[in-house]
Amino acid sequence: PLFAYANVPYRIRSYEKLLADPQDTVDFDHQLEEEIGHRVAALGADGKLVWNKKGEVFLVNLTEKLLVTLLAKLSNFIPEGGIWLNTQRPEWNDANNALVGSGVSMVTLFYIRRFVTFCQSLFGQLAQDEVTVSKEVAELLAAIGNTFKQHKSHLSGPMNNVQRRQIVDELGLAGEAYRKQVYKGFSEKNGSLSRTDIRTFLSDVLAFTDHTIKANERPDKLYHSYNLMSVKADGGIAIRHLYEMLEGQVAVLSAGVLSTKEVLELLRALRESDLYRADQHSYILYPDRQLPRFEVKNTIPAAAVEESVLLSQMVAKGDHRLIEQDVRGDYHFNGSFNNQKDIERVLATLAGGEYGDLPQKEAAHVLAAFETVFDHQSFTGRSGTFFGYEGLGSIYWHMVSKLLLAVEENCWQAMKAGEDKDLVKELIEHYYDIRAGLGTHKTPENYGAFPMDPYSHTPGNAGAQQPGMTGQVKEDILSRFGELGIFVEDGRIECRSDLLQTSEFLTTPETFTYVDVNGETQDIKLLKNTLAFTYCQVPFVYQLADKASLKIHTQDGKIFESAGARLNQEWSDKIMDRTGDVIRVEVGLAGI
């Protein structure tokens, strides 16, 4: 037990209240916030953690932390929709933060799929038959696992709204029961999970995620990123789709669910889609579109007014509390309204007055007309209304780099699986085509900035904007090491040449300067047909060769040679531990 829980003073409401108003679902616990403040003042940062009954930080094991991460998301799972965004928080792309409430994220589900396969691999190595976790976590896993087990028969085809609602109800109530207990405080009693329990649970989760992923494949071979949920009059839960988004394609490519052929179908479709921006040879977050002009906004279809006795009477009387008619005869909702709650408030004031029972009888009609005009449920946030800052027509460079890394992962996976060489070749071509759109491969004129500098985004009407250490840097470093073919498997460093291009190698001799493990600057003379980089501050020098080989240069002047391009455990440990014993590794690479 080495891991703690954060004691966050938010309280997510009951499942019933989540359904009733999914945009207002969190209460702030002021008393708990005060208690945390006192504890921090007395004890430091540990005061922000959950404490046990003995007055110590409550600690649990890694199994529990991994499972809670997954279970918390699954309690908001909507089959064929994704993960319900009902906790008043945006996801990675905060330009879509208005999706909170009705939004359902396939992006999260794609990454859950990856997380589940990771957990399967990890728990597949479990030696003991039983694992101890908190009693509350064991009960939550049992409840969610039982729901999946009981409803697996629904995975044979599409689900209807009522079937979907039944599953969502069971998962939501399981999550509520867990929250009620832990908000009061963990019982500090142990529950037990068998190795079989965990493996069966993860297998069932994977079956449901894969069913939902398949249901979200678009006819054009792209995948839905976000959906919208609504509770229907018959009690069922319906799903409708939003427009295509780049982050959904990146997430599904990362999920490990697509075959190489399906990956290629997606990449071809992406290149031909409205997400491709030719002037930057790259991809925007969502299709650009023309926003409606001011004069056509808030215009109610005449039929919606004429079909309503209440609205017709109010117009005739000049009562502008709900709608008004302009000089052209067009109808508009009261300009002070923000959302449907304003409509409901006015209808409540009209009840029992001069319009009799019409406000109650026609409430649904008026609210439906309001939603038809404004379609608030589909409002995503600044992504649908701004033109910069990840808005319309904007490239977000971090997401393009995430795309690059996801494609690279699929390249290596295809090669590892021994896929057809032509498929692998096309996959690698897609990788380098995406890379060619990044700033480092552009002219300053085209990029609109120094090409080596990372920038946040490029709007449709200007060059790169907002310089800084954006998330793009992380993905670019990871993908670069992937191109260089550096892998660690079973604790051993291996160099692979499959993604490298001959253009990477020097055409004339050069000097390579680096900082070694002792913090001292060193130089290496490089020959033609070589390239060099450091890994754990040890220089690796690649050279074109007829066959794979290694030369390990040590601090005491010795050279150890071997065939192949995989270091043994001893040398790998010395390099990764930065012992200083290895001062250079020369790698002969064949087949580039």
Coordinates of C-alpha atoms in Angstrom, one line a residue:
P1 CA 0.0 0.0 0.0
L2 CA 2.0 2.9 -1.3
F3 CA -0.7 5.1 -3.0
A4 CA -3.0 7.8 -1.7
Y5 CA -6.3 9.4 -2.7
A6 CA -6.8 13.2 -3.1
N7 CA -9.5 14.5 -0.8
V8 CA -11.2 16.8 -3.3
P9 CA -14.1 18.8 -1.7
Y10 CA -16.5 18.2 -4.6
R11 CA -19.5 16.0 -4.3
I12 CA -21.0 14.5 -7.4
R13 CA -24.8 14.3 -7.1
S14 CA -27.0 11.2 -7.2
Y15 CA -27.6 9.4 -10.4
E16 CA -31.2 10.6 -10.5
K17 CA -30.0 14.2 -10.3
L18 CA -27.4 13.6 -13.0
L19 CA -30.2 12.5 -15.3
A20 CA -32.4 15.4 -14.4
D21 CA -29.8 18.1 -15.0
P22 CA -26.5 16.7 -16.3
Q23 CA -25.0 20.2 -16.6
D24 CA -25.4 20.9 -12.9
T25 CA -24.0 17.9 -11.1
V26 CA -21.4 18.9 -8.5
D27 CA -21.8 20.4 -5.0
F28 CA -18.9 22.1 -3.2
D29 CA -18.3 20.9 0.4
H30 CA -17.3 24.1 2.2
Q31 CA -17.0 22.4 5.5
L32 CA -14.6 19.8 4.1
E33 CA -12.6 22.5 2.3
E34 CA -12.2 24.3 5.7
E35 CA -11.0 21.0 7.4
I36 CA -8.5 20.4 4.6
G37 CA -7.2 24.0 5.0
H38 CA -6.6 23.5 8.7
R39 CA -4.9 20.1 8.1
V40 CA -2.6 21.6 5.4
A41 CA -1.7 24.5 7.7
A42 CA -0.7 22.0 10.4
L43 CA 0.8 19.2 8.4
G44 CA 1.7 20.4 4.9
A45 CA 0.6 19.1 1.5
D46 CA -0.4 15.7 2.9
G47 CA -3.4 17.4 4.4
K48 CA -4.9 17.4 0.9
L49 CA -5.1 13.6 0.9
V50 CA -7.7 11.2 2.3
W51 CA -6.8 10.2 5.9
N52 CA -7.8 7.1 7.8
K53 CA -9.4 6.7 11.2
K54 CA -5.9 6.6 12.9
G55 CA -5.1 10.0 11.7
E56 CA -2.7 8.9 9.0
V57 CA -2.7 9.1 5.2
F58 CA -5.0 6.3 3.8
L59 CA -2.9 4.1 1.6
V60 CA -3.9 1.5 -1.0
N61 CA -2.1 -0.6 -3.6
L62 CA -1.5 -0.1 -7.3
T63 CA -4.2 -2.6 -8.3
E64 CA -6.8 -0.5 -6.5
K65 CA -5.6 2.7 -8.1
L66 CA -5.6 1.3 -11.6
L67 CA -9.1 -0.3 -11.2
V68 CA -10.6 2.9 -9.6
T69 CA -9.4 4.9 -12.6
L70 CA -11.2 2.6 -14.9
L71 CA -14.3 2.0 -12.7
A72 CA -15.0 5.7 -12.3
K73 CA -15.2 6.1 -16.1
L74 CA -17.3 3.0 -16.6
S75 CA -19.9 4.1 -14.2
N76 CA -20.7 6.8 -16.8
F77 CA -20.5 4.5 -19.8
I78 CA -23.3 4.8 -22.4
P79 CA -23.3 1.8 -24.8
E80 CA -22.8 3.0 -28.5
G81 CA -22.2 6.5 -27.2
G82 CA -19.0 6.6 -25.1
I83 CA -18.3 8.1 -21.7
W84 CA -21.0 10.5 -20.5
L85 CA -19.5 14.0 -19.7
N86 CA -21.5 14.7 -16.6
T87 CA -19.0 16.0 -14.1
Q88 CA -18.8 19.6 -15.3
R89 CA -15.3 19.2 -16.7
P90 CA -13.9 19.5 -20.2
E91 CA -11.6 16.8 -21.6
W92 CA -8.3 17.2 -23.4
N93 CA -9.7 19.7 -25.8
D94 CA -11.2 22.4 -23.6
A95 CA -12.4 24.2 -26.7
N96 CA -15.2 21.7 -26.5
N97 CA -16.1 22.3 -22.9
A98 CA -19.7 23.2 -23.6
L99 CA -20.3 19.5 -24.4
V100 CA -20.4 19.0 -20.6
G101 CA -23.9 17.6 -19.8
S102 CA -25.3 16.1 -23.0
G103 CA -21.9 15.2 -24.5
V104 CA -20.7 11.6 -24.6
S105 CA -17.0 11.0 -25.4
M106 CA -15.8 8.4 -27.8
V107 CA -12.3 9.9 -27.4
T108 CA -12.2 8.8 -23.7
L109 CA -13.6 5.3 -24.6
F110 CA -10.9 4.8 -27.3
Y111 CA -8.2 5.5 -24.6
I112 CA -10.1 3.3 -22.1
R113 CA -9.7 0.5 -24.6
R114 CA -6.0 1.1 -24.7
F115 CA -5.9 1.2 -20.9
V116 CA -7.8 -2.1 -20.6
T117 CA -5.4 -3.9 -22.9
F118 CA -2.5 -2.6 -20.8
C119 CA -4.2 -3.8 -17.7
Q120 CA -4.8 -7.2 -19.3
S121 CA -1.1 -7.5 -20.0
L122 CA -0.1 -6.3 -16.5
F123 CA -2.6 -8.5 -14.6
G124 CA -1.8 -11.4 -16.8
Q125 CA 1.5 -11.5 -15.1
L126 CA -0.1 -11.6 -11.6
A127 CA 1.5 -14.4 -9.6
Q128 CA -0.9 -14.6 -6.6
D129 CA -4.5 -16.0 -6.8
E130 CA -6.0 -13.2 -4.7
V131 CA -5.5 -9.4 -4.5
T132 CA -6.7 -7.3 -1.6
V133 CA -8.4 -3.9 -2.3
S134 CA -10.7 -1.7 -0.4
K135 CA -14.1 -3.3 0.2
E136 CA -15.9 -0.4 -1.6
V137 CA -13.7 -0.9 -4.7
A138 CA -14.4 -4.7 -4.7
E139 CA -18.1 -4.0 -4.5
L140 CA -18.0 -1.5 -7.3
L141 CA -16.1 -3.8 -9.6
A142 CA -18.6 -6.6 -8.8
A143 CA -21.6 -4.4 -9.6
I144 CA -20.2 -3.1 -12.8
G145 CA -18.9 -6.5 -13.8
N146 CA -22.3 -8.0 -13.2
T147 CA -24.0 -5.5 -15.4
F148 CA -21.7 -6.3 -18.3
K149 CA -22.1 -10.0 -17.7
Q150 CA -25.9 -9.8 -17.6
H151 CA -26.2 -7.7 -20.8
K152 CA -23.6 -9.3 -23.0
S153 CA -26.3 -10.8 -25.2
H154 CA -27.1 -7.2 -26.4
L155 CA -23.7 -7.1 -28.1
S156 CA -24.9 -9.3 -31.0
G157 CA -26.2 -6.2 -32.8
P158 CA -27.4 -2.6 -32.3
M159 CA -29.1 -1.7 -29.0
N160 CA -32.4 0.0 -28.7
N161 CA -32.9 3.1 -26.5
V162 CA -34.6 1.1 -23.7
Q163 CA -31.8 -1.5 -23.5
R164 CA -29.2 1.3 -23.4
R165 CA -31.1 3.0 -20.6
Q166 CA -31.2 -0.2 -18.5
I167 CA -27.4 -0.6 -18.7
V168 CA -26.8 3.1 -18.0
D169 CA -29.1 3.0 -15.0
E170 CA -27.3 0.0 -13.5
L171 CA -23.9 1.5 -14.0
G172 CA -24.9 4.9 -12.8
L173 CA -26.5 3.5 -9.6
A174 CA -23.4 1.4 -8.9
G175 CA -21.3 4.6 -9.2
E176 CA -23.6 6.5 -6.9
A177 CA -23.4 3.7 -4.2
Y178 CA -19.6 3.8 -4.3
R179 CA -19.6 7.6 -4.0
K180 CA -22.0 7.7 -1.1
Q181 CA -19.7 5.4 0.9
V182 CA -16.3 7.0 0.1
Y183 CA -17.7 10.5 0.7
K184 CA -18.5 9.4 4.2
G185 CA -15.1 7.8 4.5
F186 CA -13.7 4.5 3.5
S187 CA -14.7 1.7 5.8
E188 CA -11.1 0.6 5.8
K189 CA -12.3 -3.0 5.4
N190 CA -10.7 -5.2 2.8
G191 CA -12.3 -6.9 -0.1
S192 CA -10.7 -9.6 -2.2
L193 CA -10.4 -10.0 -5.9
S194 CA -9.3 -13.2 -7.5
R195 CA -7.0 -13.2 -10.6
T196 CA -9.9 -14.8 -12.5
D197 CA -12.3 -12.0 -11.3
I198 CA -10.0 -9.3 -12.7
R199 CA -9.3 -11.1 -16.0
T200 CA -13.0 -11.8 -16.6
F201 CA -14.0 -8.3 -15.8
L202 CA -11.4 -6.8 -18.2
S203 CA -12.4 -9.2 -20.9
D204 CA -16.1 -8.1 -20.6
V205 CA -15.1 -4.4 -20.6
L206 CA -13.2 -5.0 -23.8
A207 CA -16.2 -6.7 -25.4
F208 CA -18.4 -3.6 -24.6
T209 CA -15.9 -1.1 -25.7
D210 CA -15.3 -2.8 -29.0
H211 CA -19.0 -3.1 -29.7
T212 CA -19.4 0.7 -29.1
I213 CA -16.3 1.5 -31.2
K214 CA -17.7 -0.5 -34.1
A215 CA -21.1 1.3 -33.7
N216 CA -19.2 4.6 -34.1
E217 CA -17.5 3.9 -37.4
R218 CA -18.8 6.4 -40.0
P219 CA -19.7 5.5 -43.6
D220 CA -16.5 7.3 -44.8
K221 CA -14.3 5.1 -42.5
L222 CA -13.6 7.9 -40.0
Y223 CA -14.9 7.5 -36.5
H224 CA -17.2 9.6 -34.4
S225 CA -15.4 11.6 -31.7
Y226 CA -18.2 12.9 -29.6
N227 CA -21.9 12.1 -29.4
L228 CA -25.0 13.6 -27.7
M229 CA -27.3 11.8 -25.4
S230 CA -30.9 12.5 -24.6
V231 CA -33.5 10.9 -22.4
K232 CA -36.6 10.1 -24.5
A233 CA -40.3 10.2 -23.5
D234 CA -40.4 6.4 -23.4
G235 CA -37.6 6.4 -20.8
G236 CA -34.9 5.3 -23.2
I237 CA -31.6 7.0 -23.9
A238 CA -31.0 8.0 -27.5
I239 CA -27.6 8.8 -29.1
R240 CA -27.0 11.2 -32.0
H241 CA -23.6 12.0 -33.6
L242 CA -21.7 15.3 -33.9
Y243 CA -19.5 16.2 -36.9
E244 CA -16.1 14.6 -37.4
M245 CA -13.1 15.7 -35.3
L246 CA -9.4 15.0 -35.7
E247 CA -9.0 14.0 -32.0
G248 CA -11.4 11.1 -32.5
Q249 CA -9.3 9.7 -35.4
V250 CA -6.1 10.1 -33.3
A251 CA -7.7 8.3 -30.3
V252 CA -9.0 5.4 -32.3
L253 CA -5.6 5.0 -34.0
S254 CA -4.1 4.8 -30.5
A255 CA -6.7 2.4 -29.2
G256 CA -5.1 -0.7 -30.7
V257 CA -8.5 -1.9 -32.1
L258 CA -8.0 -1.4 -35.8
S259 CA -6.3 -3.8 -38.2
T260 CA -3.6 -2.5 -40.5
K261 CA -6.1 -2.4 -43.4
E262 CA -8.6 -0.4 -41.3
V263 CA -5.8 2.0 -40.2
L264 CA -5.0 2.6 -43.9
E265 CA -8.7 3.1 -44.7
L266 CA -8.9 5.7 -42.0
L267 CA -5.8 7.5 -43.1
R268 CA -6.9 7.6 -46.7
A269 CA -10.3 8.9 -45.7
L270 CA -8.7 11.5 -43.4
R271 CA -6.5 12.8 -46.3
E272 CA -9.7 13.2 -48.4
S273 CA -11.8 14.7 -45.7
D274 CA -12.8 18.3 -44.8
L275 CA -10.2 18.0 -42.0
Y276 CA -7.3 18.3 -44.4
R277 CA -6.0 21.9 -44.9
A278 CA -4.0 22.0 -48.1
D279 CA -2.2 25.3 -47.6
Q280 CA -0.5 23.9 -44.5
H281 CA -0.4 20.3 -45.7
S282 CA -1.9 19.4 -42.3
Y283 CA -5.2 18.8 -40.5
I284 CA -7.6 21.0 -38.7
L285 CA -9.4 20.0 -35.5
Y286 CA -12.9 20.0 -37.1
P287 CA -14.4 21.0 -40.5
D288 CA -14.5 24.7 -41.1
R289 CA -17.9 26.2 -41.8
Q290 CA -19.7 29.5 -42.3
L291 CA -21.4 30.8 -39.2
P292 CA -24.9 32.3 -39.6
R293 CA -25.0 36.0 -39.8
F294 CA -26.5 38.0 -37.0
E295 CA -29.7 38.9 -38.8
V296 CA -30.7 35.3 -39.3
K297 CA -30.1 34.2 -35.7
N298 CA -32.9 33.7 -33.2
T299 CA -35.6 33.4 -35.9
I300 CA -38.5 31.1 -35.0
P301 CA -40.1 29.1 -37.9
A302 CA -43.5 30.7 -38.5
A303 CA -45.2 27.3 -38.3
A304 CA -44.0 26.8 -34.7
V305 CA -45.8 30.0 -33.7
E306 CA -48.9 29.4 -35.7
E307 CA -49.3 25.9 -34.2
S308 CA -49.2 27.3 -30.7
V309 CA -52.3 28.9 -29.3
L310 CA -50.3 30.4 -26.4
L311 CA -47.7 32.0 -28.6
S312 CA -50.3 33.3 -31.1
Q313 CA -52.3 34.9 -28.3
M314 CA -49.3 36.5 -26.8
V315 CA -48.2 38.0 -30.2
A316 CA -51.7 39.3 -30.7
K317 CA -51.7 41.0 -27.3
G318 CA -48.2 42.4 -27.8
D319 CA -47.0 40.4 -24.8
H320 CA -43.2 40.1 -25.4
R321 CA -42.4 37.9 -22.3
L322 CA -41.7 34.8 -24.6
I323 CA -41.5 36.0 -28.2
E324 CA -42.0 39.1 -30.3
Q325 CA -42.6 39.8 -34.0
D326 CA -40.4 42.2 -35.9
V327 CA -41.4 44.7 -38.7
R328 CA -40.8 42.0 -41.3
G329 CA -43.2 39.6 -39.7
D330 CA -40.5 37.3 -38.4
Y331 CA -40.7 35.9 -34.9
H332 CA -37.9 35.9 -32.2
F333 CA -37.5 34.7 -28.7
N334 CA -37.0 37.3 -26.0
G335 CA -33.5 38.6 -26.4
S336 CA -32.7 38.4 -22.7
F337 CA -33.0 34.5 -22.7
N338 CA -29.8 32.5 -22.1
N339 CA -31.2 29.0 -22.1
Q340 CA -34.3 26.9 -21.6
K341 CA -34.4 27.6 -17.9
D342 CA -35.4 31.2 -18.8
I343 CA -38.3 29.8 -20.9
E344 CA -39.4 27.6 -18.0
R345 CA -39.2 30.5 -15.6
V346 CA -41.5 32.6 -17.8
L347 CA -44.0 29.8 -18.3
A348 CA -44.1 29.4 -14.5
T349 CA -45.1 33.0 -14.1
L350 CA -47.8 32.7 -16.8
A351 CA -49.4 29.6 -15.2
G352 CA -52.8 30.2 -13.8
G353 CA -53.1 33.7 -15.3
E354 CA -54.8 35.2 -18.3
Y355 CA -53.7 32.3 -20.6
G356 CA -55.4 29.6 -18.5
D357 CA -53.7 26.2 -18.7
L358 CA -52.0 26.9 -22.0
P359 CA -48.6 27.5 -20.4
Q360 CA -48.6 24.0 -18.9
K361 CA -50.2 22.3 -22.0
E362 CA -47.8 23.9 -24.5
A363 CA -44.6 24.0 -22.4
A364 CA -43.1 21.0 -24.4
H365 CA -43.9 22.7 -27.7
V366 CA -42.4 26.0 -26.7
L367 CA -39.2 24.4 -25.3
A368 CA -38.9 22.2 -28.5
A369 CA -39.2 25.4 -30.6
F370 CA -36.5 27.0 -28.5
E371 CA -34.1 24.1 -28.9
T372 CA -34.9 23.9 -32.7
V373 CA -33.8 27.5 -33.1
F374 CA -30.7 27.4 -30.9
D375 CA -29.7 23.7 -30.8
H376 CA -28.0 24.3 -27.4
Q377 CA -27.4 20.5 -27.0
S378 CA -25.0 20.6 -30.0
F379 CA -23.1 23.6 -28.8
T380 CA -19.5 22.6 -28.3
G381 CA -17.9 25.8 -27.0
R382 CA -15.4 28.1 -28.6
S383 CA -14.5 25.3 -31.1
G384 CA -17.8 26.1 -32.9
T385 CA -17.7 29.9 -32.7
F386 CA -14.1 31.2 -32.5
F387 CA -11.7 31.4 -35.4
G388 CA -8.5 31.2 -33.3
Y389 CA -7.5 29.4 -30.1
E390 CA -8.4 26.0 -31.5
G391 CA -11.5 27.4 -33.2
L392 CA -12.9 27.1 -36.7
G393 CA -10.3 26.5 -39.5
S394 CA -7.6 26.1 -36.9
I395 CA -4.8 23.6 -36.9
Y396 CA -3.8 22.6 -33.3
W397 CA -0.2 21.4 -33.6
H398 CA -0.2 19.2 -30.5
M399 CA -3.0 17.1 -32.0
V400 CA -1.2 16.8 -35.3
S401 CA 1.8 15.5 -33.4
K402 CA -0.4 13.1 -31.5
L403 CA -1.6 11.9 -34.9
L404 CA 2.0 11.4 -36.0
L405 CA 2.8 9.4 -32.9
A406 CA -0.3 7.2 -33.3
V407 CA 0.5 6.4 -36.9
E408 CA 4.0 5.6 -35.9
E409 CA 2.8 3.1 -33.3
N410 CA 0.7 1.4 -35.9
C411 CA 3.7 1.2 -38.2
W412 CA 5.7 -0.6 -35.6
Q413 CA 2.8 -2.8 -34.7
A414 CA 2.3 -3.8 -38.4
M415 CA 5.9 -4.7 -38.8
K416 CA 5.9 -6.7 -35.5
A417 CA 2.9 -8.6 -36.7
G418 CA 4.6 -9.4 -40.0
E419 CA 2.0 -7.6 -42.1
D420 CA 2.2 -7.5 -45.9
K421 CA 5.1 -5.4 -47.0
D422 CA 3.0 -3.2 -49.3
L423 CA 0.6 -2.4 -46.5
V424 CA 3.6 -1.5 -44.2
K425 CA 5.1 0.6 -47.0
E426 CA 1.9 2.6 -47.4
L427 CA 1.6 3.1 -43.7
I428 CA 5.1 4.5 -43.5
E429 CA 4.3 6.8 -46.4
H430 CA 1.3 8.2 -44.5
Y431 CA 3.6 8.7 -41.5
Y432 CA 6.1 10.8 -43.4
D433 CA 3.3 12.7 -45.2
I434 CA 1.9 13.8 -41.9
R435 CA 5.4 14.7 -40.6
A436 CA 6.0 16.8 -43.7
G437 CA 3.2 19.1 -42.5
L438 CA 4.9 19.9 -39.1
G439 CA 6.7 23.2 -38.7
T440 CA 10.2 21.7 -38.6
H441 CA 9.8 20.7 -42.2
K442 CA 8.4 24.1 -43.5
T443 CA 9.8 27.4 -44.6
P444 CA 9.3 30.4 -42.3
E445 CA 7.1 31.9 -45.0
N446 CA 4.7 28.9 -44.9
Y447 CA 4.8 28.3 -41.2
G448 CA 4.6 31.9 -40.3
A449 CA 7.3 31.6 -37.6
F450 CA 10.7 30.1 -36.9
P451 CA 10.2 26.4 -38.1
M452 CA 12.0 24.9 -35.1
D453 CA 9.8 26.8 -32.5
P454 CA 6.8 25.0 -31.1
Y455 CA 3.5 26.9 -31.4
S456 CA 0.0 26.3 -30.2
H457 CA -2.1 26.7 -33.3
T458 CA -2.4 28.1 -36.8
P459 CA -5.8 29.8 -37.5
G460 CA -7.2 30.1 -41.0
N461 CA -6.2 33.7 -41.4
A462 CA -2.6 33.9 -40.0
G463 CA 0.6 32.0 -39.4
A464 CA 1.5 30.0 -36.3
Q465 CA 0.3 31.6 -33.0
Q466 CA 1.1 31.3 -29.3
P467 CA 4.7 30.2 -29.0
G468 CA 5.8 28.1 -26.0
M469 CA 6.5 24.6 -24.7
T470 CA 3.3 23.2 -26.0
G471 CA 2.3 19.5 -25.6
Q472 CA 3.4 19.1 -29.2
V473 CA 7.0 18.9 -28.0
K474 CA 6.4 15.7 -26.0
E475 CA 4.9 13.8 -29.0
D476 CA 7.6 15.1 -31.4
I477 CA 10.3 13.8 -29.1
L478 CA 8.6 10.4 -28.7
S479 CA 8.0 10.0 -32.4
R480 CA 11.6 11.0 -33.1
F481 CA 13.0 8.3 -30.9
G482 CA 10.6 6.0 -32.7
E483 CA 12.0 7.0 -36.0
L484 CA 15.5 6.3 -34.7
G485 CA 14.2 2.8 -33.7
I486 CA 15.3 2.9 -30.0
F487 CA 13.2 0.3 -28.0
V488 CA 13.6 -1.2 -24.6
E489 CA 12.0 -4.7 -24.3
D490 CA 12.6 -7.0 -21.3
G491 CA 15.1 -4.5 -20.0
R492 CA 17.3 -4.6 -23.2
I493 CA 18.0 -1.8 -25.6
E494 CA 17.4 -2.5 -29.3
C495 CA 18.0 -0.4 -32.4
R496 CA 15.7 -1.0 -35.3
S497 CA 16.1 0.6 -38.8
D498 CA 12.7 0.0 -40.3
L499 CA 11.5 3.7 -40.2
L500 CA 14.8 5.4 -40.9
Q501 CA 15.4 7.0 -44.2
T502 CA 18.8 7.2 -46.0
S503 CA 18.3 11.0 -46.1
E504 CA 18.9 11.1 -42.4
F505 CA 22.6 10.1 -42.8
L506 CA 25.4 12.5 -43.3
T507 CA 26.7 13.1 -46.8
T508 CA 29.9 14.7 -45.5
P509 CA 31.9 14.3 -42.3
E510 CA 30.8 16.4 -39.3
T511 CA 31.5 16.9 -35.6
F512 CA 28.9 15.8 -33.0
T513 CA 28.9 17.7 -29.7
Y514 CA 27.1 16.4 -26.7
V515 CA 27.0 16.5 -22.9
D516 CA 28.0 13.2 -21.2
V517 CA 26.7 11.7 -17.9
N518 CA 29.3 13.7 -16.0
G519 CA 28.0 17.0 -17.4
E520 CA 31.0 17.5 -19.5
T521 CA 31.0 18.6 -23.2
Q522 CA 32.4 16.0 -25.6
D523 CA 33.0 15.9 -29.4
I524 CA 32.9 12.9 -31.8
K525 CA 34.1 13.0 -35.4
L526 CA 31.4 11.5 -37.6
L527 CA 32.0 10.0 -41.0
K528 CA 29.9 10.1 -44.1
N529 CA 26.9 7.7 -44.0
T530 CA 26.5 8.1 -40.2
L531 CA 24.2 9.8 -37.8
A532 CA 24.4 10.3 -34.0
F533 CA 22.2 11.1 -31.0
T534 CA 22.4 10.5 -27.3
Y535 CA 20.3 8.1 -25.3
C536 CA 20.6 8.3 -21.5
Q537 CA 23.5 10.8 -22.3
V538 CA 25.4 8.0 -24.1
P539 CA 26.1 8.7 -27.8
F540 CA 24.7 6.2 -30.3
V541 CA 26.4 6.4 -33.7
Y542 CA 24.4 4.8 -36.5
Q543 CA 26.2 3.8 -39.7
L544 CA 25.0 2.2 -42.9
A545 CA 26.2 -1.4 -43.1
D546 CA 25.7 -4.7 -44.9
K547 CA 24.6 -6.4 -41.7
A548 CA 23.5 -5.4 -38.2
S549 CA 26.3 -5.1 -35.6
L550 CA 27.3 -3.4 -32.3
K551 CA 30.5 -1.9 -31.0
I552 CA 30.4 -0.9 -27.3
H553 CA 33.2 1.5 -26.3
T554 CA 33.9 1.6 -22.6
Q555 CA 35.5 4.1 -20.2
D556 CA 38.6 2.0 -19.8
G557 CA 39.3 2.0 -23.6
K558 CA 37.9 -1.5 -24.4
I559 CA 35.6 -2.3 -27.3
F560 CA 33.1 -5.1 -27.2
E561 CA 31.6 -6.3 -30.5
S562 CA 28.6 -8.4 -31.2
A563 CA 26.3 -9.3 -34.1
G564 CA 22.8 -7.9 -34.3
A565 CA 21.5 -4.6 -32.9
R566 CA 20.3 -5.6 -29.5
L567 CA 22.4 -4.9 -26.4
N568 CA 22.5 -7.5 -23.6
Q569 CA 21.0 -6.9 -20.2
E570 CA 24.3 -5.9 -18.6
W571 CA 25.2 -3.2 -21.1
S572 CA 21.6 -1.9 -21.2
D573 CA 21.6 -1.6 -17.4
K574 CA 24.9 0.3 -17.4
I575 CA 23.5 2.8 -20.0
M576 CA 20.1 3.3 -18.4
D577 CA 21.7 3.6 -14.9
R578 CA 24.1 6.2 -16.3
T579 CA 27.1 4.6 -14.7
G580 CA 29.6 6.1 -17.1
D581 CA 31.0 2.7 -18.1
V582 CA 29.7 3.0 -21.7
I583 CA 31.0 6.1 -23.5
R584 CA 29.8 5.3 -27.0
V585 CA 27.7 2.7 -28.9
E586 CA 28.3 2.2 -32.6
V587 CA 25.5 0.5 -34.4
G588 CA 25.7 -1.0 -37.9
L589 CA 22.3 -0.9 -39.5
A590 CA 21.4 -2.9 -42.6
G591 CA 18.4 -2.8 -45.0
I592 CA 17.7 1.0 -44.9

